[in-house]
Amino acid sequence: MSITSLYSSKLGTTFDCQCGKKHSIPLKAVIIQENAAGQIPDLLAREGLGTRGLIVCDQDTWSLAGKDIWEILNSKGYSIKICKFNGTPLIKPDEKAVTRILVEYDPAVDFLLAVGSGTINDLVRFISHKTGKPYIIFATAPSMDGYASTVSPLLINGFKRTYTATHPTAIIADTGILCSAPEEMIMAGVGDILGKLTSLADWRLGVAVTGESLCETAMTMVNSSVQQVISYMTDIRNKKPEGIKALMDALIISGIAMMLMGNSRPASGSEHHIAHFLEMKYLMDGREPLFHGTKVGMAALYTVALYNEMAGFNPDNIDIEQLIREKPEYDEWCQKIRQIFGPIADEVIEEKGRKDWEPGVYQQRLHTIKQKWNSEIRPVLMSVLLLNTVKSYLNEAGADFSPAALNVDQELIHQALLYSKEIRTRYTILSLASDLGILPEYAKKLTCNPDK
Ligand SMILES: [Zn+2]
Ligand SMILES: [Zn+2]
């Protein structure tokens, strides 16, 4: 039984959760099956989405599914326009692509239909939010967990920032098409899921250290998605429909957990910050990007290792007065950020704000860390799997996320470990290591090992 089906009665509803909050899951349907395109007319009718649509795809997803969907809808009397991105390299979710869709967009359309994986969906989700037109997703690869997301990471002015977007009405995926996805996209999906090992722990750290709220429902969803993928590694490697379906189900439920929380906290932590940092650097250098999930998978090797290392930290070594004295002043920090982030430094500085330099903020946090180390923090650190166990799962899946295999320089990872936490204000293992003044030492240690 799929995890999504366990929550099917909650799709399209608002409910009272044990965490004390009301959650909404506006996503109304998830269909993962053979010949899924044939379900689209019924779905559109059932949800009353109208008869005029705009398909957004690229040349690959057009031949893979877009054309079939267009023919099916045409034969049923629908009027469908097409926005097809041509050419390589891959489309970037930037100003240019947003404009391109708006050029094809006609205010008379009733719904949008995204056919593709990451970038196409990020774009359509954003356009749907801006135009107020509902959209459905026809997912072509189990490569990332953003299908149910309500935010769009867009690359505006060269800076990747998360923009408010809107939920899909439905997510549809054809098992046959998913199985035919390129192996590196499937492995990227595995990487995005393995990243949850540390995103979940990071969330618990945020609860312990900064008093963030927790939702066990969302945590359970994400945790089940990790467990499910771990138990299907061999089937995923062999592209067996049940394995690929389990991976897609896990990715969608992880996205639903984010939808439920209204933010990406359950499924995006330090490993994602590192991945975003690498992506920024790649963009600045004009290098061909790696898949999102691939970067997350690689980053997770380091964040898992950092958890493992820090589990042995002795809280008696926390000298609060000394740490406060050694914390860089705001101006000093800004200078460092300008050096590391170059043209996007202003955006990073603005995003971070000055809160961390307000009197007493850092001091209070250090007191909390020291006081809760044994009771709350160490148990979180210990809860993360050992790196060797994670590597054995990756072996089973046939995935190699080592920097050597992906041609990523250790020095870049070293930088990412040190500075990726500056991209977001969210508390993670990187923030904890930084608060304790041990991040430079650990970052060096983790990137000196040629085995990594
Ligand atoms: Zn992700
Ligand atoms: Zn809840």
Short mmCIF file of C-alpha atoms and ligand atoms in Angstrom, two decimals:
data_model
loop_
_atom_site.label_atom_id
_atom_site.label_comp_id
_atom_site.label_asym_id
_atom_site.label_seq_id
_atom_site.Cartn_x
_atom_site.Cartn_y
_atom_site.Cartn_z
CA MET A 1 0.00 0.00 0.00
CA SER A 2 1.39 3.40 -0.92
CA ILE A 3 1.99 6.05 1.74
CA THR A 4 -0.05 8.53 -0.29
CA SER A 5 -3.05 6.22 -0.10
CA LEU A 6 -2.77 6.20 3.72
CA TYR A 7 -3.43 9.91 3.62
CA SER A 8 -5.90 9.92 0.72
CA SER A 9 -8.84 10.86 2.95
CA LYS A 10 -6.93 13.99 3.98
CA LEU A 11 -6.31 15.16 0.40
CA GLY A 12 -8.32 18.28 -0.40
CA THR A 13 -9.25 18.83 3.26
CA THR A 14 -8.44 20.94 6.30
CA PHE A 15 -8.07 19.01 9.55
CA ASP A 16 -7.13 19.47 13.20
CA CYS A 17 -3.72 17.98 13.88
CA GLN A 18 -2.25 16.56 17.10
CA CYS A 19 0.31 19.38 16.97
CA GLY A 20 -2.50 21.78 17.84
CA LYS A 21 -2.63 23.40 14.43
CA LYS A 22 -5.11 23.18 11.60
CA HIS A 23 -3.50 21.87 8.43
CA SER A 24 -4.73 22.02 4.88
CA ILE A 25 -3.81 19.72 2.04
CA PRO A 26 -5.30 21.50 -0.97
CA LEU A 27 -3.86 18.87 -3.34
CA LYS A 28 -6.93 16.90 -4.35
CA ALA A 29 -5.62 13.86 -6.17
CA VAL A 30 -2.50 11.76 -6.70
CA ILE A 31 -2.51 9.20 -9.49
CA ILE A 32 0.54 6.99 -10.07
CA GLN A 33 -0.28 4.17 -12.48
CA GLU A 34 0.19 2.71 -15.95
CA ASN A 35 -1.31 4.76 -18.80
CA ALA A 36 -2.07 7.60 -16.44
CA ALA A 37 -2.62 10.17 -19.23
CA GLY A 38 -5.96 8.52 -19.97
CA GLN A 39 -7.16 9.65 -16.52
CA ILE A 40 -6.73 13.35 -17.25
CA PRO A 41 -10.11 14.11 -18.93
CA ASP A 42 -12.04 12.48 -16.04
CA LEU A 43 -9.92 14.31 -13.51
CA LEU A 44 -10.46 17.69 -15.20
CA ALA A 45 -14.21 17.05 -15.31
CA ARG A 46 -14.36 15.82 -11.70
CA GLU A 47 -12.53 18.87 -10.41
CA GLY A 48 -14.42 21.25 -12.68
CA LEU A 49 -11.25 22.73 -14.11
CA GLY A 50 -12.79 23.85 -17.41
CA THR A 51 -12.06 23.02 -21.03
CA ARG A 52 -9.33 25.44 -22.09
CA GLY A 53 -5.80 24.65 -21.02
CA LEU A 54 -2.16 25.48 -21.58
CA ILE A 55 0.36 22.63 -21.65
CA VAL A 56 3.85 23.67 -20.57
CA CYS A 57 6.60 21.23 -21.50
CA ASP A 58 10.00 20.95 -23.13
CA GLN A 59 10.83 19.09 -26.32
CA ASP A 60 11.65 15.88 -24.43
CA THR A 61 8.57 15.82 -22.23
CA TRP A 62 6.47 16.75 -25.26
CA SER A 63 7.47 13.57 -27.05
CA LEU A 64 7.40 11.54 -23.83
CA ALA A 65 3.89 12.52 -22.74
CA GLY A 66 2.82 16.02 -23.80
CA LYS A 67 1.82 15.02 -27.32
CA ASP A 68 -0.27 12.07 -26.09
CA ILE A 69 -1.99 14.22 -23.49
CA TRP A 70 -2.69 16.88 -26.11
CA GLU A 71 -4.20 14.29 -28.45
CA ILE A 72 -6.32 12.73 -25.71
CA LEU A 73 -7.66 16.11 -24.63
CA ASN A 74 -8.23 17.26 -28.20
CA SER A 75 -10.22 14.14 -28.99
CA LYS A 76 -12.45 14.90 -26.00
CA GLY A 77 -13.17 18.42 -27.20
CA TYR A 78 -10.73 20.35 -25.03
CA SER A 79 -9.00 23.41 -26.42
CA ILE A 80 -5.32 23.20 -25.50
CA LYS A 81 -2.53 25.64 -26.25
CA ILE A 82 1.10 24.56 -25.99
CA CYS A 83 4.15 26.28 -24.56
CA LYS A 84 7.12 24.15 -25.53
CA PHE A 85 10.67 25.00 -24.49
CA ASN A 86 13.13 23.96 -27.16
CA GLY A 87 16.79 23.26 -27.11
CA THR A 88 19.46 22.47 -24.60
CA PRO A 89 20.93 23.18 -22.09
CA LEU A 90 18.11 22.58 -19.67
CA ILE A 91 15.73 25.45 -19.07
CA LYS A 92 16.58 27.58 -16.06
CA PRO A 93 13.75 28.73 -13.79
CA ASP A 94 14.62 32.37 -14.43
CA GLU A 95 13.03 35.64 -15.59
CA LYS A 96 13.39 34.57 -19.21
CA ALA A 97 11.47 31.33 -18.76
CA VAL A 98 8.73 33.03 -16.74
CA THR A 99 8.28 35.57 -19.53
CA ARG A 100 8.28 32.84 -22.16
CA ILE A 101 5.28 31.15 -20.50
CA LEU A 102 3.47 34.47 -20.08
CA VAL A 103 3.92 35.14 -23.79
CA GLU A 104 2.03 31.91 -24.58
CA TYR A 105 -0.45 32.41 -21.77
CA ASP A 106 -3.91 33.58 -22.74
CA PRO A 107 -6.16 34.87 -19.93
CA ALA A 108 -8.97 32.78 -21.46
CA VAL A 109 -7.34 29.48 -20.38
CA ASP A 110 -9.01 27.69 -17.48
CA PHE A 111 -6.09 25.59 -16.30
CA LEU A 112 -2.37 24.96 -16.76
CA LEU A 113 -0.85 21.54 -17.25
CA ALA A 114 2.83 21.10 -16.44
CA VAL A 115 4.45 18.14 -18.17
CA GLY A 116 7.91 17.53 -16.79
CA SER A 117 9.93 17.36 -13.62
CA GLY A 118 11.70 20.02 -11.52
CA THR A 119 12.10 23.19 -13.53
CA ILE A 120 8.85 23.04 -15.52
CA ASN A 121 6.92 22.56 -12.31
CA ASP A 122 8.71 25.35 -10.47
CA LEU A 123 7.77 27.67 -13.31
CA VAL A 124 4.16 26.59 -13.75
CA ARG A 125 3.51 26.67 -10.01
CA PHE A 126 4.68 30.27 -9.94
CA ILE A 127 2.65 31.28 -13.02
CA SER A 128 -0.41 29.57 -11.54
CA HIS A 129 0.00 31.66 -8.39
CA LYS A 130 0.38 34.89 -10.36
CA THR A 131 -2.51 34.24 -12.75
CA GLY A 132 -4.84 32.53 -10.28
CA LYS A 133 -5.38 29.65 -12.74
CA PRO A 134 -5.27 26.12 -11.29
CA TYR A 135 -2.72 23.64 -12.56
CA ILE A 136 -2.12 19.95 -12.65
CA ILE A 137 1.22 18.20 -12.94
CA PHE A 138 2.05 15.32 -15.18
CA ALA A 139 5.32 14.21 -13.61
CA THR A 140 7.81 12.57 -15.95
CA ALA A 141 10.63 11.62 -13.56
CA PRO A 142 10.93 10.58 -9.90
CA SER A 143 13.76 13.07 -9.49
CA MET A 144 12.78 15.43 -6.67
CA ASP A 145 10.12 16.02 -4.05
CA GLY A 146 8.86 19.39 -5.19
CA TYR A 147 5.77 18.13 -7.03
CA ALA A 148 3.41 18.97 -4.17
CA SER A 149 5.35 22.05 -3.15
CA THR A 150 3.68 25.44 -2.76
CA VAL A 151 6.82 27.47 -3.31
CA SER A 152 9.00 28.02 -6.33
CA PRO A 153 12.76 28.29 -6.15
CA LEU A 154 13.45 30.76 -8.93
CA LEU A 155 16.65 32.22 -10.17
CA ILE A 156 15.99 35.94 -10.25
CA ASN A 157 18.86 38.33 -10.72
CA GLY A 158 21.21 35.34 -10.44
CA PHE A 159 20.07 34.55 -6.91
CA LYS A 160 18.10 31.45 -6.09
CA ARG A 161 15.28 32.43 -3.83
CA THR A 162 12.08 30.74 -2.83
CA TYR A 163 8.99 32.54 -4.09
CA THR A 164 5.42 32.07 -2.99
CA ALA A 165 3.57 29.89 -5.45
CA THR A 166 0.52 27.68 -5.29
CA HIS A 167 -0.35 24.00 -4.90
CA PRO A 168 -1.25 21.74 -7.80
CA THR A 169 -4.81 20.44 -7.96
CA ALA A 170 -3.49 17.00 -8.87
CA ILE A 171 -0.26 15.12 -9.49
CA ILE A 172 -0.34 12.45 -12.14
CA ALA A 173 2.47 10.10 -13.09
CA ASP A 174 2.70 7.20 -15.49
CA THR A 175 4.71 4.32 -14.04
CA GLY A 176 6.00 3.32 -17.48
CA ILE A 177 7.27 6.84 -18.19
CA LEU A 178 8.82 7.13 -14.72
CA CYS A 179 10.67 3.84 -15.26
CA SER A 180 12.06 5.15 -18.55
CA ALA A 181 13.48 8.27 -16.89
CA PRO A 182 17.27 8.59 -17.16
CA GLU A 183 19.09 6.74 -14.41
CA GLU A 184 20.67 9.91 -13.04
CA MET A 185 17.21 11.44 -12.53
CA ILE A 186 16.05 8.36 -10.61
CA MET A 187 19.21 8.49 -8.50
CA ALA A 188 18.57 12.20 -7.92
CA GLY A 189 15.19 11.20 -6.48
CA VAL A 190 16.93 8.76 -4.15
CA GLY A 191 19.35 11.54 -3.14
CA ASP A 192 16.55 13.98 -2.40
CA ILE A 193 14.90 11.38 -0.14
CA LEU A 194 18.12 10.42 1.65
CA GLY A 195 18.61 14.09 2.44
CA LYS A 196 15.60 13.80 4.74
CA LEU A 197 17.76 11.85 7.18
CA THR A 198 19.34 15.14 8.18
CA SER A 199 16.48 17.54 7.37
CA LEU A 200 14.31 15.77 9.95
CA ALA A 201 17.08 15.84 12.54
CA ASP A 202 17.75 19.51 11.74
CA TRP A 203 14.11 20.26 12.41
CA ARG A 204 14.38 18.58 15.82
CA LEU A 205 17.49 20.66 16.53
CA GLY A 206 15.50 23.78 15.67
CA VAL A 207 12.82 22.69 18.12
CA ALA A 208 15.37 22.12 20.88
CA VAL A 209 17.55 25.17 20.33
CA THR A 210 15.30 27.90 18.95
CA GLY A 211 11.89 26.73 20.16
CA GLU A 212 10.47 26.02 16.72
CA SER A 213 7.18 24.18 16.62
CA LEU A 214 7.03 20.53 15.62
CA CYS A 215 4.41 18.49 13.81
CA GLU A 216 4.61 14.72 14.24
CA THR A 217 2.20 14.17 11.34
CA ALA A 218 4.54 15.89 8.89
CA MET A 219 7.55 14.18 10.48
CA THR A 220 5.93 10.77 10.14
CA MET A 221 5.13 11.42 6.49
CA VAL A 222 8.74 12.32 5.71
CA ASN A 223 10.18 9.57 7.86
CA SER A 224 7.96 6.96 6.16
CA SER A 225 9.13 8.22 2.79
CA VAL A 226 12.78 7.62 3.78
CA GLN A 227 12.03 4.17 5.19
CA GLN A 228 10.07 3.19 2.10
CA VAL A 229 12.85 4.19 -0.28
CA ILE A 230 15.45 2.38 1.83
CA SER A 231 13.41 -0.80 1.65
CA TYR A 232 13.09 -0.60 -2.15
CA MET A 233 16.71 0.25 -3.06
CA THR A 234 17.31 -2.87 -5.16
CA ASP A 235 14.02 -2.55 -7.04
CA ILE A 236 14.80 1.09 -7.71
CA ARG A 237 18.21 0.16 -9.04
CA ASN A 238 16.61 -2.39 -11.36
CA LYS A 239 13.94 0.11 -12.42
CA LYS A 240 11.20 -2.30 -11.39
CA PRO A 241 7.79 -0.59 -11.56
CA GLU A 242 7.10 -1.31 -7.86
CA GLY A 243 10.43 0.26 -6.86
CA ILE A 244 9.99 3.34 -9.04
CA LYS A 245 6.41 3.71 -7.88
CA ALA A 246 7.57 3.50 -4.24
CA LEU A 247 10.16 6.21 -4.91
CA MET A 248 7.62 8.49 -6.59
CA ASP A 249 5.13 7.89 -3.78
CA ALA A 250 7.84 8.81 -1.23
CA LEU A 251 8.74 11.99 -3.13
CA ILE A 252 5.11 13.05 -3.34
CA ILE A 253 4.35 12.39 0.32
CA SER A 254 7.45 14.32 1.32
CA GLY A 255 6.11 17.20 -0.75
CA ILE A 256 2.72 16.85 0.92
CA ALA A 257 4.45 17.17 4.32
CA MET A 258 5.83 20.53 3.20
CA MET A 259 2.41 21.54 1.87
CA LEU A 260 0.85 20.71 5.22
CA MET A 261 3.38 22.84 7.12
CA GLY A 262 3.27 25.67 4.62
CA ASN A 263 7.07 25.61 4.43
CA SER A 264 9.89 23.26 3.47
CA ARG A 265 11.11 22.64 7.05
CA PRO A 266 10.23 18.92 7.17
CA ALA A 267 12.16 18.05 4.03
CA SER A 268 14.90 20.61 3.63
CA GLY A 269 17.74 21.29 6.05
CA SER A 270 21.52 21.59 6.06
CA GLU A 271 21.91 19.14 3.15
CA HIS A 272 19.67 21.39 1.04
CA HIS A 273 21.55 24.51 2.10
CA ILE A 274 24.78 22.90 0.92
CA ALA A 275 23.10 21.88 -2.33
CA HIS A 276 21.83 25.44 -2.87
CA PHE A 277 25.29 26.83 -2.17
CA LEU A 278 26.86 24.50 -4.74
CA GLU A 279 24.20 25.45 -7.22
CA MET A 280 24.92 29.16 -6.74
CA LYS A 281 28.62 28.62 -7.21
CA TYR A 282 28.00 26.55 -10.33
CA LEU A 283 25.78 29.30 -11.71
CA MET A 284 28.34 31.99 -10.97
CA ASP A 285 30.99 29.95 -12.71
CA GLY A 286 28.71 29.13 -15.64
CA ARG A 287 29.09 25.41 -15.04
CA GLU A 288 26.50 22.86 -16.14
CA PRO A 289 24.27 22.19 -13.11
CA LEU A 290 23.90 18.82 -11.41
CA PHE A 291 20.39 17.59 -10.62
CA HIS A 292 18.96 18.99 -7.40
CA GLY A 293 18.60 15.56 -5.77
CA THR A 294 22.12 14.56 -6.80
CA LYS A 295 23.56 17.55 -4.98
CA VAL A 296 21.33 16.84 -1.99
CA GLY A 297 22.49 13.19 -1.96
CA MET A 298 26.12 14.25 -2.03
CA ALA A 299 25.57 16.94 0.61
CA ALA A 300 23.81 14.39 2.82
CA LEU A 301 27.03 12.34 2.99
CA TYR A 302 28.61 15.34 4.70
CA THR A 303 25.70 16.33 6.91
CA VAL A 304 25.28 12.72 8.07
CA ALA A 305 29.04 12.60 8.80
CA LEU A 306 28.76 15.88 10.72
CA TYR A 307 25.93 14.45 12.83
CA ASN A 308 28.00 11.35 13.51
CA GLU A 309 31.03 13.45 14.51
CA MET A 310 29.08 15.82 16.71
CA ALA A 311 27.37 13.01 18.60
CA GLY A 312 30.71 12.64 20.41
CA PHE A 313 30.99 16.32 21.36
CA ASN A 314 31.42 17.02 25.04
CA PRO A 315 29.17 19.88 26.25
CA ASP A 316 31.64 20.64 29.05
CA ASN A 317 33.75 22.21 26.31
CA ILE A 318 31.18 24.95 25.74
CA ASP A 319 32.79 28.14 27.05
CA ILE A 320 30.01 30.66 26.55
CA GLU A 321 32.03 33.79 27.38
CA GLN A 322 34.82 32.85 25.02
CA LEU A 323 32.44 31.96 22.18
CA ILE A 324 30.72 35.34 22.51
CA ARG A 325 34.08 37.12 22.40
CA GLU A 326 35.07 35.20 19.27
CA LYS A 327 31.85 35.71 17.31
CA PRO A 328 32.59 38.00 14.34
CA GLU A 329 31.04 41.47 14.51
CA TYR A 330 28.28 42.20 12.01
CA ASP A 331 30.53 44.33 9.76
CA GLU A 332 33.22 41.69 9.79
CA TRP A 333 30.66 39.05 8.85
CA CYS A 334 29.33 41.23 5.99
CA GLN A 335 32.84 41.59 4.65
CA LYS A 336 33.29 37.80 4.63
CA ILE A 337 29.94 37.33 2.90
CA ARG A 338 30.96 39.80 0.19
CA GLN A 339 34.14 37.84 -0.34
CA ILE A 340 32.38 34.47 -0.59
CA PHE A 341 29.15 35.38 -2.35
CA GLY A 342 30.41 38.14 -4.66
CA PRO A 343 27.62 39.52 -6.84
CA ILE A 344 24.83 38.02 -4.72
CA ALA A 345 26.27 39.08 -1.34
CA ASP A 346 23.71 41.88 -0.85
CA GLU A 347 20.88 39.40 -1.22
CA VAL A 348 22.46 37.04 1.31
CA ILE A 349 23.03 39.87 3.79
CA GLU A 350 19.46 41.10 3.40
CA GLU A 351 18.00 37.60 3.77
CA LYS A 352 19.95 36.96 6.98
CA GLY A 353 19.07 40.25 8.69
CA ARG A 354 20.75 41.47 11.89
CA LYS A 355 18.81 39.47 14.46
CA ASP A 356 21.75 37.26 15.36
CA TRP A 357 23.74 40.32 16.46
CA GLU A 358 21.05 41.71 18.75
CA PRO A 359 22.21 41.80 22.37
CA GLY A 360 21.78 38.52 24.20
CA VAL A 361 20.48 36.45 21.25
CA TYR A 362 23.60 34.35 20.74
CA GLN A 363 24.26 34.12 24.47
CA GLN A 364 20.76 32.84 25.15
CA ARG A 365 21.11 30.23 22.44
CA LEU A 366 24.39 28.98 23.86
CA HIS A 367 22.83 28.64 27.31
CA THR A 368 19.98 26.64 25.81
CA ILE A 369 22.40 24.38 23.92
CA LYS A 370 24.48 23.71 27.00
CA GLN A 371 21.48 23.08 29.16
CA LYS A 372 19.67 20.79 26.70
CA TRP A 373 22.70 18.95 25.32
CA ASN A 374 22.27 15.69 27.20
CA SER A 375 18.49 15.64 27.39
CA GLU A 376 17.51 16.79 23.88
CA ILE A 377 20.39 17.59 21.57
CA ARG A 378 22.58 14.50 21.87
CA PRO A 379 19.58 12.17 21.31
CA VAL A 380 18.89 14.03 18.03
CA LEU A 381 22.53 13.72 17.00
CA MET A 382 22.50 10.02 17.83
CA SER A 383 19.26 9.45 15.89
CA VAL A 384 20.94 9.97 12.52
CA LEU A 385 22.16 6.81 10.79
CA LEU A 386 25.87 6.14 10.60
CA LEU A 387 27.53 7.25 7.39
CA ASN A 388 28.61 3.69 6.57
CA THR A 389 25.02 2.48 6.82
CA VAL A 390 23.88 5.25 4.47
CA LYS A 391 26.66 4.34 2.05
CA SER A 392 25.61 0.70 2.07
CA TYR A 393 22.06 1.73 1.12
CA LEU A 394 23.45 3.84 -1.69
CA ASN A 395 25.49 0.87 -2.89
CA GLU A 396 22.34 -1.19 -2.97
CA ALA A 397 20.69 1.46 -5.15
CA GLY A 398 23.78 1.68 -7.33
CA ALA A 399 24.07 5.39 -6.53
CA ASP A 400 27.43 7.06 -6.17
CA PHE A 401 27.18 10.56 -4.74
CA SER A 402 30.85 10.92 -3.94
CA PRO A 403 32.34 14.26 -5.04
CA ALA A 404 34.91 12.34 -7.09
CA ALA A 405 32.15 10.60 -9.07
CA LEU A 406 30.34 13.89 -9.59
CA ASN A 407 33.48 15.85 -10.31
CA VAL A 408 32.94 18.24 -7.42
CA ASP A 409 35.95 19.83 -5.84
CA GLN A 410 36.57 19.20 -2.12
CA GLU A 411 37.48 22.86 -1.66
CA LEU A 412 34.03 23.87 -2.90
CA ILE A 413 32.41 21.48 -0.43
CA HIS A 414 34.61 22.89 2.29
CA GLN A 415 33.29 26.36 1.47
CA ALA A 416 29.73 25.05 1.33
CA LEU A 417 30.07 23.49 4.77
CA LEU A 418 31.32 26.78 6.16
CA TYR A 419 29.03 29.24 4.43
CA SER A 420 25.86 27.56 3.14
CA LYS A 421 24.13 28.21 6.47
CA GLU A 422 24.25 31.93 5.60
CA ILE A 423 21.76 31.42 2.77
CA ARG A 424 18.87 30.67 5.11
CA THR A 425 17.98 31.57 8.67
CA ARG A 426 16.76 28.03 9.41
CA TYR A 427 18.57 26.27 12.30
CA THR A 428 20.51 23.16 11.30
CA ILE A 429 23.49 21.02 12.31
CA LEU A 430 25.67 23.56 10.50
CA SER A 431 24.26 26.35 12.69
CA LEU A 432 24.86 24.24 15.80
CA ALA A 433 28.47 23.50 14.84
CA SER A 434 28.96 27.18 14.05
CA ASP A 435 27.41 28.29 17.35
CA LEU A 436 29.84 26.01 19.15
CA GLY A 437 32.80 27.42 17.22
CA ILE A 438 33.73 23.97 15.86
CA LEU A 439 32.44 24.27 12.30
CA PRO A 440 35.82 25.26 10.76
CA GLU A 441 37.56 22.32 12.41
CA TYR A 442 34.87 19.81 11.41
CA ALA A 443 34.52 21.18 7.88
CA LYS A 444 38.24 20.73 7.40
CA LYS A 445 38.19 17.24 8.85
CA LEU A 446 35.29 16.12 6.66
CA THR A 447 36.80 17.41 3.45
CA CYS A 448 40.30 16.11 4.10
CA ASN A 449 39.26 12.49 3.91
CA PRO A 450 39.94 11.20 0.39
CA ASP A 451 37.33 8.45 0.97
CA LYS A 452 34.46 10.93 0.92
ZN ZN B 1 14.96 18.62 -2.33
ZN ZN B 2 0.49 19.08 12.68
#
